[in-house]
């Protein structure tokens, strides 16, 4: 299957920006090229690459099948849960619509993924899953097609959706009644539970043994558990913080967020096995991308497991390890580090894409979707690859941050994530025009450049000073990271822009705080001289501050 054209264009940008930001100096070679690593996992008990679907399932929750199951129950009038009679007065009506979106362009696609507030599936929900995987490719898709997206919605919310969709089925899902057990009679509760179980049985979605097992369990269960990831520095398992865990059985789904220790409990109950997935969409607003063929929050398929719950420990030999570790680092930066240092948080709807490149590239923070790109720099680059102007709308779906290396070490991963998020905080302070000049400078210099005389080198110097400095401050905050991370050394004295300037500004005799340094990173501070002037104008200490810059060649 060929990658869609827009995916190929995105790959060009990955390669383009791979040399724009933080590099591993020890392993970087000017002759090396950024190469996307294979998506094949090859690890036992891990999902494969592509989701493969089997036969279409009979939708047990369709109004038609629920009506047939209810008729069967009323005819038998037998309640295996207790001596109470079957409630004969339940109205089987459409409570939910099973729908499919077919986005026509990236504007519609971006709205669905980022703005609609809908919980979307990348594959049709009423099919067998033959092979668990990380993304789904529609068999009849043509090159350049965007994915179709599926979900069920309450029928009373259908008018709130601003895009057209196809209705695949009218469903009766008694979850709203079941979730309010105190206000309905025991007879009705038992009837609704038995109705759902009977419909699953009559549509061959469960076996006789599963049916009997559910009867013995005397009702449905609320799936609970922990999602944890291996911290290689402490050699312990820690919770994957505030990520979405989703379960579904055909078109009935539920999702909740983990807490800080990785614990979750579903708000809806299930009678039989359910399909589990971790969706790397954080409750604080940011998203981790990782599925190249489906530009959306990374989806870690955990397979079918008990309705009582499921625990997952994510080790370093799992593709989800990088997603989980980037998630935890981002959460700690936004919710712990920024408040600790009184630094502005990055935009709340941040997108980070884990690309997994071979070579010495670590990360990049172009913030591309934050502003329209119309500069000659970008259009000239696109024309080199024969990219037509209409494909400029790919900026609607580009991420803010690339995490480029396939990390397997927690400390190294955190360090890079903190560095890139430091840039994102700087973006909020300095603004869009500053950032465009920053990007143009890095592209013109093929990276950081070698001195202060390059194109827009002053923007690079100030920005990278801050990125290296605040990365170091975060990595040495043991009150948040814990002692298991140990201390981190300051970046070596190899960069022309001398990031140690900021470290020395916080030490005697200047004694500036991190916030005082950050507050000077405004849009008008575009080189070392302006940064020095801003510091002196705000805090005095002219002699001491000047001496720090002079000692470092500025």
PDB file of N, CA and C in Angstrom, residues 225-229 231 236-245 256-265 282-284 286 324 327-337 339 345 414 479-481:
ATOM      1  N   UNK A 225      -8.094  -0.673  36.043  1.00  0.00           N
ATOM      2  CA  UNK A 225      -6.728  -1.173  35.955  1.00  0.00           C
ATOM      3  C   UNK A 225      -5.707  -0.056  35.987  1.00  0.00           C
ATOM      4  N   UNK A 226      -4.472  -0.422  35.670  1.00  0.00           N
ATOM      5  CA  UNK A 226      -3.345   0.507  35.649  1.00  0.00           C
ATOM      6  C   UNK A 226      -2.615   0.399  34.319  1.00  0.00           C
ATOM      7  N   UNK A 227      -2.211   1.534  33.786  1.00  0.00           N
ATOM      8  CA  UNK A 227      -1.315   1.589  32.631  1.00  0.00           C
ATOM      9  C   UNK A 227      -0.003   2.177  33.135  1.00  0.00           C
ATOM     10  N   UNK A 228       1.069   1.388  33.071  1.00  0.00           N
ATOM     11  CA  UNK A 228       2.350   1.818  33.611  1.00  0.00           C
ATOM     12  C   UNK A 228       3.457   1.651  32.577  1.00  0.00           C
ATOM     13  N   UNK A 229       4.511   2.438  32.736  1.00  0.00           N
ATOM     14  CA  UNK A 229       5.641   2.411  31.816  1.00  0.00           C
ATOM     15  C   UNK A 229       6.931   2.265  32.618  1.00  0.00           C
ATOM     16  N   UNK A 231      10.434   3.097  33.825  1.00  0.00           N
ATOM     17  CA  UNK A 231      11.394   4.196  33.940  1.00  0.00           C
ATOM     18  C   UNK A 231      12.777   3.563  34.034  1.00  0.00           C
ATOM     19  N   UNK A 236      11.907   1.223  37.636  1.00  0.00           N
ATOM     20  CA  UNK A 236      10.611   0.966  38.255  1.00  0.00           C
ATOM     21  C   UNK A 236       9.509   1.280  37.263  1.00  0.00           C
ATOM     22  N   UNK A 237       8.326   0.778  37.563  1.00  0.00           N
ATOM     23  CA  UNK A 237       7.161   1.084  36.744  1.00  0.00           C
ATOM     24  C   UNK A 237       6.449   2.292  37.334  1.00  0.00           C
ATOM     25  N   UNK A 238       6.106   3.244  36.488  1.00  0.00           N
ATOM     26  CA  UNK A 238       5.377   4.416  36.946  1.00  0.00           C
ATOM     27  C   UNK A 238       4.159   4.618  36.060  1.00  0.00           C
ATOM     28  N   UNK A 239       3.146   5.250  36.606  1.00  0.00           N
ATOM     29  CA  UNK A 239       1.904   5.436  35.870  1.00  0.00           C
ATOM     30  C   UNK A 239       2.085   6.273  34.620  1.00  0.00           C
ATOM     31  N   UNK A 240       1.377   5.898  33.557  1.00  0.00           N
ATOM     32  CA  UNK A 240       1.287   6.746  32.373  1.00  0.00           C
ATOM     33  C   UNK A 240       0.216   7.783  32.698  1.00  0.00           C
ATOM     34  N   UNK A 241       0.621   9.025  32.780  1.00  0.00           N
ATOM     35  CA  UNK A 241      -0.165  10.058  33.450  1.00  0.00           C
ATOM     36  C   UNK A 241      -1.187  10.712  32.524  1.00  0.00           C
ATOM     37  N   UNK A 242      -2.461  10.664  32.969  1.00  0.00           N
ATOM     38  CA  UNK A 242      -3.544  11.449  32.370  1.00  0.00           C
ATOM     39  C   UNK A 242      -3.786  11.133  30.892  1.00  0.00           C
ATOM     40  N   UNK A 243      -3.542   9.875  30.481  1.00  0.00           N
ATOM     41  CA  UNK A 243      -3.843   9.495  29.105  1.00  0.00           C
ATOM     42  C   UNK A 243      -5.214   8.829  29.039  1.00  0.00           C
ATOM     43  N   UNK A 244      -5.736   8.747  27.840  1.00  0.00           N
ATOM     44  CA  UNK A 244      -7.063   8.196  27.636  1.00  0.00           C
ATOM     45  C   UNK A 244      -6.981   6.674  27.458  1.00  0.00           C
ATOM     46  N   UNK A 245      -7.810   5.960  28.203  1.00  0.00           N
ATOM     47  CA  UNK A 245      -7.982   4.521  28.012  1.00  0.00           C
ATOM     48  C   UNK A 245      -9.395   4.307  27.488  1.00  0.00           C
ATOM     49  N   UNK A 256     -11.993   6.887  29.570  1.00  0.00           N
ATOM     50  CA  UNK A 256     -11.684   7.720  30.735  1.00  0.00           C
ATOM     51  C   UNK A 256     -10.188   8.024  30.697  1.00  0.00           C
ATOM     52  N   UNK A 257      -9.764   8.963  31.531  1.00  0.00           N
ATOM     53  CA  UNK A 257      -8.346   9.294  31.645  1.00  0.00           C
ATOM     54  C   UNK A 257      -7.745   8.636  32.875  1.00  0.00           C
ATOM     55  N   UNK A 258      -6.512   8.214  32.765  1.00  0.00           N
ATOM     56  CA  UNK A 258      -5.784   7.722  33.933  1.00  0.00           C
ATOM     57  C   UNK A 258      -5.486   8.893  34.866  1.00  0.00           C
ATOM     58  N   UNK A 259      -5.170   8.548  36.120  1.00  0.00           N
ATOM     59  CA  UNK A 259      -4.704   9.586  37.036  1.00  0.00           C
ATOM     60  C   UNK A 259      -3.171   9.617  37.000  1.00  0.00           C
ATOM     61  N   UNK A 260      -2.552  10.290  37.938  1.00  0.00           N
ATOM     62  CA  UNK A 260      -1.093  10.447  37.893  1.00  0.00           C
ATOM     63  C   UNK A 260      -0.345   9.145  38.151  1.00  0.00           C
ATOM     64  N   UNK A 261      -1.008   8.153  38.728  1.00  0.00           N
ATOM     65  CA  UNK A 261      -0.335   6.860  38.953  1.00  0.00           C
ATOM     66  C   UNK A 261      -0.794   5.816  37.937  1.00  0.00           C
ATOM     67  N   UNK A 262      -1.493   6.261  36.890  1.00  0.00           N
ATOM     68  CA  UNK A 262      -1.867   5.374  35.796  1.00  0.00           C
ATOM     69  C   UNK A 262      -3.150   4.597  36.010  1.00  0.00           C
ATOM     70  N   UNK A 263      -3.904   4.907  37.052  1.00  0.00           N
ATOM     71  CA  UNK A 263      -5.125   4.159  37.364  1.00  0.00           C
ATOM     72  C   UNK A 263      -6.314   4.700  36.564  1.00  0.00           C
ATOM     73  N   UNK A 264      -7.179   3.791  36.134  1.00  0.00           N
ATOM     74  CA  UNK A 264      -8.400   4.181  35.434  1.00  0.00           C
ATOM     75  C   UNK A 264      -9.563   3.313  35.895  1.00  0.00           C
ATOM     76  N   UNK A 265     -10.769   3.841  35.792  1.00  0.00           N
ATOM     77  CA  UNK A 265     -11.994   3.072  36.008  1.00  0.00           C
ATOM     78  C   UNK A 265     -13.058   3.593  35.060  1.00  0.00           C
ATOM     79  N   UNK A 282      -3.811  13.561  26.122  1.00  0.00           N
ATOM     80  CA  UNK A 282      -3.719  13.854  27.544  1.00  0.00           C
ATOM     81  C   UNK A 282      -4.889  14.731  28.004  1.00  0.00           C
ATOM     82  N   UNK A 283      -5.348  14.493  29.223  1.00  0.00           N
ATOM     83  CA  UNK A 283      -6.492  15.250  29.738  1.00  0.00           C
ATOM     84  C   UNK A 283      -6.191  16.737  29.863  1.00  0.00           C
ATOM     85  N   UNK A 284      -4.912  17.112  29.899  1.00  0.00           N
ATOM     86  CA  UNK A 284      -4.543  18.527  29.988  1.00  0.00           C
ATOM     87  C   UNK A 284      -4.576  19.229  28.638  1.00  0.00           C
ATOM     88  N   UNK A 286      -2.746  18.257  25.502  1.00  0.00           N
ATOM     89  CA  UNK A 286      -1.774  17.933  24.455  1.00  0.00           C
ATOM     90  C   UNK A 286      -1.994  16.515  23.932  1.00  0.00           C
ATOM     91  N   UNK A 324       4.552   6.730  25.798  1.00  0.00           N
ATOM     92  CA  UNK A 324       4.255   6.877  27.232  1.00  0.00           C
ATOM     93  C   UNK A 324       5.265   7.785  27.914  1.00  0.00           C
ATOM     94  N   UNK A 327       4.802  11.337  26.827  1.00  0.00           N
ATOM     95  CA  UNK A 327       3.606  11.823  27.515  1.00  0.00           C
ATOM     96  C   UNK A 327       3.931  12.247  28.943  1.00  0.00           C
ATOM     97  N   UNK A 328       4.631  11.389  29.685  1.00  0.00           N
ATOM     98  CA  UNK A 328       4.931  11.711  31.078  1.00  0.00           C
ATOM     99  C   UNK A 328       5.836  12.925  31.200  1.00  0.00           C
ATOM    100  N   UNK A 329       6.848  13.012  30.314  1.00  0.00           N
ATOM    101  CA  UNK A 329       7.743  14.166  30.347  1.00  0.00           C
ATOM    102  C   UNK A 329       6.981  15.454  30.045  1.00  0.00           C
ATOM    103  N   UNK A 330       6.088  15.411  29.064  1.00  0.00           N
ATOM    104  CA  UNK A 330       5.317  16.600  28.696  1.00  0.00           C
ATOM    105  C   UNK A 330       4.381  17.007  29.825  1.00  0.00           C
ATOM    106  N   UNK A 331       3.724  16.025  30.425  1.00  0.00           N
ATOM    107  CA  UNK A 331       2.845  16.323  31.552  1.00  0.00           C
ATOM    108  C   UNK A 331       3.629  16.961  32.702  1.00  0.00           C
ATOM    109  N   UNK A 332       4.788  16.398  33.027  1.00  0.00           N
ATOM    110  CA  UNK A 332       5.591  16.945  34.125  1.00  0.00           C
ATOM    111  C   UNK A 332       6.056  18.366  33.818  1.00  0.00           C
ATOM    112  N   UNK A 333       6.443  18.599  32.559  1.00  0.00           N
ATOM    113  CA  UNK A 333       6.889  19.947  32.197  1.00  0.00           C
ATOM    114  C   UNK A 333       5.748  20.953  32.365  1.00  0.00           C
ATOM    115  N   UNK A 334       4.582  20.624  31.786  1.00  0.00           N
ATOM    116  CA  UNK A 334       3.473  21.579  31.766  1.00  0.00           C
ATOM    117  C   UNK A 334       2.869  21.776  33.151  1.00  0.00           C
ATOM    118  N   UNK A 335       2.644  20.676  33.856  1.00  0.00           N
ATOM    119  CA  UNK A 335       1.895  20.757  35.105  1.00  0.00           C
ATOM    120  C   UNK A 335       2.773  20.892  36.346  1.00  0.00           C
ATOM    121  N   UNK A 336       4.055  20.592  36.231  1.00  0.00           N
ATOM    122  CA  UNK A 336       4.936  20.656  37.406  1.00  0.00           C
ATOM    123  C   UNK A 336       6.079  21.659  37.227  1.00  0.00           C
ATOM    124  N   UNK A 337       6.829  21.544  36.115  1.00  0.00           N
ATOM    125  CA  UNK A 337       8.006  22.395  35.931  1.00  0.00           C
ATOM    126  C   UNK A 337       7.622  23.857  35.730  1.00  0.00           C
ATOM    127  N   UNK A 339       4.902  25.606  36.610  1.00  0.00           N
ATOM    128  CA  UNK A 339       4.515  26.266  37.872  1.00  0.00           C
ATOM    129  C   UNK A 339       5.676  26.407  38.855  1.00  0.00           C
ATOM    130  N   UNK A 345       3.266  28.291  30.397  1.00  0.00           N
ATOM    131  CA  UNK A 345       3.082  26.979  29.785  1.00  0.00           C
ATOM    132  C   UNK A 345       2.994  27.106  28.264  1.00  0.00           C
ATOM    133  N   UNK A 414      13.495  12.442  28.445  1.00  0.00           N
ATOM    134  CA  UNK A 414      13.009  13.594  29.199  1.00  0.00           C
ATOM    135  C   UNK A 414      13.807  14.849  28.860  1.00  0.00           C
ATOM    136  N   UNK A 479      13.064  17.603  43.076  1.00  0.00           N
ATOM    137  CA  UNK A 479      11.807  17.576  43.819  1.00  0.00           C
ATOM    138  C   UNK A 479      10.668  17.057  42.955  1.00  0.00           C
ATOM    139  N   UNK A 480      10.811  17.202  41.638  1.00  0.00           N
ATOM    140  CA  UNK A 480       9.778  16.728  40.712  1.00  0.00           C
ATOM    141  C   UNK A 480      10.178  15.397  40.089  1.00  0.00           C
ATOM    142  N   UNK A 481      11.412  15.283  39.631  1.00  0.00           N
ATOM    143  CA  UNK A 481      11.857  14.060  38.958  1.00  0.00           C
ATOM    144  C   UNK A 481      12.248  12.970  39.937  1.00  0.00           C
TER     145      UNK A 481
END
